[in-house]
Short mmCIF file of C-alpha atoms in Angstrom, two decimals:
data_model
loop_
_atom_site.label_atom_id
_atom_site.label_comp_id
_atom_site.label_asym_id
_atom_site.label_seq_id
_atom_site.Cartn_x
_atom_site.Cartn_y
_atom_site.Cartn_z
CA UNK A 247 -1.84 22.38 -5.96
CA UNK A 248 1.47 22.22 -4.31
CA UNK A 249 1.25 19.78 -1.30
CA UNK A 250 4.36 20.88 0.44
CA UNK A 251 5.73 16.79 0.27
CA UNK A 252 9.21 17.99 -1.29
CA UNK A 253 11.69 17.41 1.68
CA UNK A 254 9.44 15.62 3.81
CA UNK A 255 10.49 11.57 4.41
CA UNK A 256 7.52 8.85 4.42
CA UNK A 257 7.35 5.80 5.52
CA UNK A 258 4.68 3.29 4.19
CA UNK A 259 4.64 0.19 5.32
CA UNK A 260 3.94 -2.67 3.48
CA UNK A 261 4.54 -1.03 0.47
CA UNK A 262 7.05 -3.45 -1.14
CA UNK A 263 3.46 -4.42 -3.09
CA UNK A 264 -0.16 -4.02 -3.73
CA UNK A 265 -1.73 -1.09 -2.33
CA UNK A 266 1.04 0.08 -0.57
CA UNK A 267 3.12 0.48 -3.86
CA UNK A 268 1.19 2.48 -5.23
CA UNK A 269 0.97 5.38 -2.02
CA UNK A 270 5.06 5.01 -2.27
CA UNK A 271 5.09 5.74 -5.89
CA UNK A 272 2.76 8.85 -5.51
CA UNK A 273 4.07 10.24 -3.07
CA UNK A 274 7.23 9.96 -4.23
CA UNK A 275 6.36 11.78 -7.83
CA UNK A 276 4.70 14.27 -5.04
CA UNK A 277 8.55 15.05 -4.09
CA UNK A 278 8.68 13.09 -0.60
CA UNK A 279 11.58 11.07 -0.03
CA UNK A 280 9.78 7.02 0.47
CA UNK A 281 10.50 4.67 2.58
CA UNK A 282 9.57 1.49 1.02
CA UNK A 283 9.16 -0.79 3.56
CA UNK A 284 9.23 -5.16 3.60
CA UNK A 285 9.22 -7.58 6.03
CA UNK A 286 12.03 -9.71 4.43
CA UNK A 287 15.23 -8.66 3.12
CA UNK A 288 15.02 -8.17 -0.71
CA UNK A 289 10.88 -7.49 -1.00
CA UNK A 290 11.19 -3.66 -1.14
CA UNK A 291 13.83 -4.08 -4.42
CA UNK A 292 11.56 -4.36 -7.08
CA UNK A 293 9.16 -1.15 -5.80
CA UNK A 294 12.62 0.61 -5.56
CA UNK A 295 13.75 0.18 -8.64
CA UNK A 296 10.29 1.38 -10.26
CA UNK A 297 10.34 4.58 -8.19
CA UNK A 298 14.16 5.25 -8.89
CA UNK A 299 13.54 4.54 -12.59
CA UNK A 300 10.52 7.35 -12.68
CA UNK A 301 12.72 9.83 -10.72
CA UNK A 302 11.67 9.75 -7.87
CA UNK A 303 13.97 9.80 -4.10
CA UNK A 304 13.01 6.74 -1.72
CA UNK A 305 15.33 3.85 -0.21
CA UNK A 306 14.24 0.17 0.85
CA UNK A 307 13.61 -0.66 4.40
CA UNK A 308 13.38 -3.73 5.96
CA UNK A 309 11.53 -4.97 9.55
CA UNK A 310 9.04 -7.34 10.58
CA UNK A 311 6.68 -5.03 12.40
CA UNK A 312 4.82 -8.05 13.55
CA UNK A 313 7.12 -8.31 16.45
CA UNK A 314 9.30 -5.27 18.34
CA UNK A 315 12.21 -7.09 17.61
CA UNK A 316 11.66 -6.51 13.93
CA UNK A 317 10.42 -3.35 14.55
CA UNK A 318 13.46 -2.03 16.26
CA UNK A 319 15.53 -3.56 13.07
CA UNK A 320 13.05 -1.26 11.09
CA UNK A 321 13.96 1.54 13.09
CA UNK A 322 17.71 1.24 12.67
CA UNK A 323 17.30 0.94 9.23
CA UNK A 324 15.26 4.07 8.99
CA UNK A 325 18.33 6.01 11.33
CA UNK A 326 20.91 4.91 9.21
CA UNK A 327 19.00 5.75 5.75
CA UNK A 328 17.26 8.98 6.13
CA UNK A 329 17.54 10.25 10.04
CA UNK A 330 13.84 11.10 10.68
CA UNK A 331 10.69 10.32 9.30
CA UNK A 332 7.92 13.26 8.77
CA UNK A 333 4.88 11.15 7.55
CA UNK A 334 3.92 7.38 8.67
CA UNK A 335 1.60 5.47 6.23
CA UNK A 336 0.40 1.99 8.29
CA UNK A 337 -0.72 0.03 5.48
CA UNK A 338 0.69 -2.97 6.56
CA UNK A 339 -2.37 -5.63 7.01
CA UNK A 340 -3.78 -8.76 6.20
CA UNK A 341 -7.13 -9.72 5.15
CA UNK A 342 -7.31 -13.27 6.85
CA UNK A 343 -9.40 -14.97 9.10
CA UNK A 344 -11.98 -17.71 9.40
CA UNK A 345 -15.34 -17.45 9.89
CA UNK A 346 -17.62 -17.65 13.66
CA UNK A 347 -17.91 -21.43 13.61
CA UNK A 348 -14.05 -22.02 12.99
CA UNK A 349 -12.16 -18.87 14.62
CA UNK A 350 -10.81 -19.51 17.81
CA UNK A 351 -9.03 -17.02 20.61
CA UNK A 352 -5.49 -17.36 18.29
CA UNK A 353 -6.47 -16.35 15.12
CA UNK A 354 -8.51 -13.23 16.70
CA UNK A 355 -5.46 -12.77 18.52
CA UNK A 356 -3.69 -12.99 15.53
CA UNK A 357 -5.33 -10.76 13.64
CA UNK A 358 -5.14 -7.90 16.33
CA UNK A 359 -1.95 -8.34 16.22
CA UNK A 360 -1.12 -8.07 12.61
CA UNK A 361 -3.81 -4.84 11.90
CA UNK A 362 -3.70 -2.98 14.76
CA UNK A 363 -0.89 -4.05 17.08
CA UNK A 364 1.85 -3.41 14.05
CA UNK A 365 0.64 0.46 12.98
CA UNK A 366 0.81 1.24 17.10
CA UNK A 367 4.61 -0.21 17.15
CA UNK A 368 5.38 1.57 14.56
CA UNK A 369 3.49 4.74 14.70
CA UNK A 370 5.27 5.03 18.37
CA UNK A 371 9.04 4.47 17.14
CA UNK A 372 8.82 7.84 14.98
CA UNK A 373 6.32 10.04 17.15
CA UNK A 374 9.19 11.54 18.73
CA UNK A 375 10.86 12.77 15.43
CA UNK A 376 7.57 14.27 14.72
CA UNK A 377 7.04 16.00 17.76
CA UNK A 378 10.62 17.41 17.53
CA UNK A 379 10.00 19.16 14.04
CA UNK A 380 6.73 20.30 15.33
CA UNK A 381 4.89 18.66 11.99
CA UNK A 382 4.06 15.44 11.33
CA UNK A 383 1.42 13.33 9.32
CA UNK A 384 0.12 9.79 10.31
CA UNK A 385 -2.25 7.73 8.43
CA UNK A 386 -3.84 4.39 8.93
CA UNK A 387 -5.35 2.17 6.50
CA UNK A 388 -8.50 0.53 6.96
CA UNK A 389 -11.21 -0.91 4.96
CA UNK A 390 -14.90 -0.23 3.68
CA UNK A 391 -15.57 -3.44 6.26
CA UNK A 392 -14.50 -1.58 9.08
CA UNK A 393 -17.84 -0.10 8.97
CA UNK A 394 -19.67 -2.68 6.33
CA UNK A 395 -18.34 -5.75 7.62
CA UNK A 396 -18.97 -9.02 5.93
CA UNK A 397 -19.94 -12.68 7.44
CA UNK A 398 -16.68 -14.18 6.48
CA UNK A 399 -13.39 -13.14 8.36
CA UNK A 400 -14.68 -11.55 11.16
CA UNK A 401 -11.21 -11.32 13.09
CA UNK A 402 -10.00 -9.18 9.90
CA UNK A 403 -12.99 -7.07 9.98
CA UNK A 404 -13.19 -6.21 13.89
CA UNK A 405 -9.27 -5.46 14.03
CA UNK A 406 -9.54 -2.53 11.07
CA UNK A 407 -12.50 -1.53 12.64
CA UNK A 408 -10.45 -0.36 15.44
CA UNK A 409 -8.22 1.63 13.19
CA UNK A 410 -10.53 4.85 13.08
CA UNK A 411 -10.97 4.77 16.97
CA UNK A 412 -7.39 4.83 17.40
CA UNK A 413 -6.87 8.12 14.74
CA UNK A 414 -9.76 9.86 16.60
CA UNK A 415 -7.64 9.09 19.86
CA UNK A 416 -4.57 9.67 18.90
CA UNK A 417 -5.53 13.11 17.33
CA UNK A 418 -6.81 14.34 20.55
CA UNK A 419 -3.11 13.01 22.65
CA UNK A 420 -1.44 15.06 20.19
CA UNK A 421 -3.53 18.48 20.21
CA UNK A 422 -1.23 21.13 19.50
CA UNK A 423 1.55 19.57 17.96
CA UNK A 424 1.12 20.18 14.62
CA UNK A 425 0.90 16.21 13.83
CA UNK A 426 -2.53 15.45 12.32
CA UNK A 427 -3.57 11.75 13.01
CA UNK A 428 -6.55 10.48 10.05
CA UNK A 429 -7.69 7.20 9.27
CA UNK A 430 -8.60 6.16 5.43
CA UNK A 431 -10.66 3.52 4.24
CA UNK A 432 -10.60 2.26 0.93
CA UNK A 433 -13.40 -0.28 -0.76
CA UNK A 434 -12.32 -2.60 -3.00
CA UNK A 435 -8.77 -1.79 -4.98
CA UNK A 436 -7.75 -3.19 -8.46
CA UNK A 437 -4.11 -4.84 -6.33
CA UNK A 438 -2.47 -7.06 -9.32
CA UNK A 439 -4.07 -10.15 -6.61
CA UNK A 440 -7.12 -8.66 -6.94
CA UNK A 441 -7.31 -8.50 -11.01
CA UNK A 442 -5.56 -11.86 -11.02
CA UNK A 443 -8.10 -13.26 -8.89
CA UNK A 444 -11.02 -11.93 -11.24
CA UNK A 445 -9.16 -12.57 -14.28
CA UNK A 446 -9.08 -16.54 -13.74
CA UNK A 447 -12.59 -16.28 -12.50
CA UNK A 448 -13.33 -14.59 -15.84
CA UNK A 449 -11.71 -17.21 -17.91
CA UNK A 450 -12.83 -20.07 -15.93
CA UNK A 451 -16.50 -18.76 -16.81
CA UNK A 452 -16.09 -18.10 -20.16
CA UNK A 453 -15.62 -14.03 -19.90
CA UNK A 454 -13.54 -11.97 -21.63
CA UNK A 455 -10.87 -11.06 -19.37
CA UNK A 456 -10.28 -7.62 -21.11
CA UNK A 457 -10.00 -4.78 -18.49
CA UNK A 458 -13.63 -3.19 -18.82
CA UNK A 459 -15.21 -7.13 -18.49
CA UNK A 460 -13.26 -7.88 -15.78
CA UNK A 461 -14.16 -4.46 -13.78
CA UNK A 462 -17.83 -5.11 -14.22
CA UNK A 463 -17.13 -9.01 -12.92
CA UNK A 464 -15.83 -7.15 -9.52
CA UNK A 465 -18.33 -4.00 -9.32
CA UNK A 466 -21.06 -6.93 -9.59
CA UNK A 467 -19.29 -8.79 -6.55
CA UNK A 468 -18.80 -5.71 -4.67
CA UNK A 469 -20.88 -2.65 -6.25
CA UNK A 470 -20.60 0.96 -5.20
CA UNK A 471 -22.33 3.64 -6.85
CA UNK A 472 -19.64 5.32 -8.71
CA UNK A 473 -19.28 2.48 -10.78
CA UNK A 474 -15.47 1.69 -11.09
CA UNK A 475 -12.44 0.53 -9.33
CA UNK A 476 -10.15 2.11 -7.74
CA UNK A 477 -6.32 1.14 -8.44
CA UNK A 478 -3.08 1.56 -5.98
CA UNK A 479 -1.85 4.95 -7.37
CA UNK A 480 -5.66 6.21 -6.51
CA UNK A 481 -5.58 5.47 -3.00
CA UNK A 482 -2.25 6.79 -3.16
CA UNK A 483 -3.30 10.22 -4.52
CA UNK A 484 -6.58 10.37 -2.00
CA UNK A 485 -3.65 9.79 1.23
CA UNK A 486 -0.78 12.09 -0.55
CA UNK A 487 -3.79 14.81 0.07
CA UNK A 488 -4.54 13.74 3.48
CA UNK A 489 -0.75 13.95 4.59
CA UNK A 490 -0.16 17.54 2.63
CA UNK A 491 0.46 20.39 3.85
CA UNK A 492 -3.15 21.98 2.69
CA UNK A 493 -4.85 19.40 4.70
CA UNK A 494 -3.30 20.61 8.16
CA UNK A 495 -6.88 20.77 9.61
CA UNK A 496 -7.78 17.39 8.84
CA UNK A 497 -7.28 15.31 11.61
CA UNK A 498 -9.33 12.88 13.45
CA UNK A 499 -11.33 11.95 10.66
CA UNK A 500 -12.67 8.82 9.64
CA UNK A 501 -12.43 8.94 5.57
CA UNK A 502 -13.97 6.33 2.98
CA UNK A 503 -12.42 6.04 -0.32
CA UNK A 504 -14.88 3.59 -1.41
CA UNK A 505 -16.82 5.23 -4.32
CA UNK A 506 -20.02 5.31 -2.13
CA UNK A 507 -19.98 1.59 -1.14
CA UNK A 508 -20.14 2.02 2.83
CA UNK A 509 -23.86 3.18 2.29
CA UNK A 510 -24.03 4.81 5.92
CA UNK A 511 -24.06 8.83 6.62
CA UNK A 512 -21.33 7.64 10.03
#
């Protein structure tokens, strides 16, 4: 299927690692010029290179979309690199937080801020490109807790849960346009943190630490019925879909990439 990316310029943020890598490097090989985006100088380089070695067009950004002052920075960087951007990826998060005996009015303020308060900065700044071509895609990245929240980091959990409200929102301000606004929800991902994380757990309980031992050690911590764990470059191909061409009446939509784990029919 041809997802009519070739020519179009994406900007993911966040993705100098992790999760966000991996939707830069497929939609890159999908033909879309990425913008690889870091906070700090430098972050983005090592993505780059990766990308540029497989062939594929995208350029390193930097801004710290925490605050509009880094935002704007991003911005300019994104004028002087490309012109325009067609498709915006908010991946940018943190899962942090406390728990309710410890969290207090900063760190649920902080949270809000990093989540939710970052993807509207920078979903704004490059609206108005979008409107002007009359096409545009924008995506926001949640989590399988937005609706299956845990106990523990309740701050993280109630900011991406307002992630979906805001596509469904959105989507409706921009009827007509020919932007599509959609919000995607991954369960748990196999980020190098992640496998790291299980690895040493693995080895510290006397487990091999091959691939397929370590995959059941994290489907048994967070199970969903179709048995594996998805990696970067899969949530990458779900949201290179979502942002196609083909998928220009998908908008609005609340979508779990979580292999069944939100167990809800919502």
């Amino acid at each position: 299927m041809d997802l009519g990316l070739g020519g179009k310029v994406a900007l993911v943020t966040g993705s100098y690692r992790g999760t966000g890598a991996g939707i830069a490097r497929v939609l890159a090989t999908e033909g879309a010029t990425v913008l690889v985006h870091g906070l700090e100088a430098g972050q983005a380089d090592d993505t780059v290179r990766a990308i540029t070695d497989a062939g594929g067009s995208c350029h390193g950004v930097t801004g710290d979309i925490r605050t509009d002052r880094g935002t704007a920075a991003l911005v300019a960087e994104v004028r002087d690199a490309v012109g325009r951007v067609d498709v915006v990826v908010n991946n940018y998060g943190v899962a942090e937080g406390r728990d309710w005996d410890t969290s207090d009015s900063d760190t649920w303020h902080g949270s809000y801020d990093t989540n939710v308060v970052t993807a509207v900065r920078v979903t704004q700044a490059f609206l108005p490109d979008m409107r002007a071509a009359g096409w545009g895609r924008v995506v926001f990245v949640s989590t399988v807790g937005a609706t299956r929240p845990g106990e523990r980091i309740p701050e993280y959990y109630a900011a991406k849960a307002a992630l979906p409200s805001m596509a469904v929102s959105l989507a409706k301000h921009l009827a007509g346009t020919g932007i599509t606004v959609n919000c995607v929800s991954p369960g748990v991902i196999a980020t190098p943190e992640v496998v790291e994380r299980f690895t040493e757990r693995a080895r510290r309980d006397g487990i091999a630490t091959d691939w397929t031992s370590v995959e059941r050690m994290i489907l048994d911590a967070m199970p969903n019925p179709s048995g594996r764990v998805t990696t970067p470059d899969d949530v990458g191909r779900f949201i290179a879909f979502v942002v196609s061409e083909p998928a220009w009446h998908l908008n609005g939509a609340h979508l779990r990439f979580d292999g069944g784990a939100a167990d809800t029919v919502t």
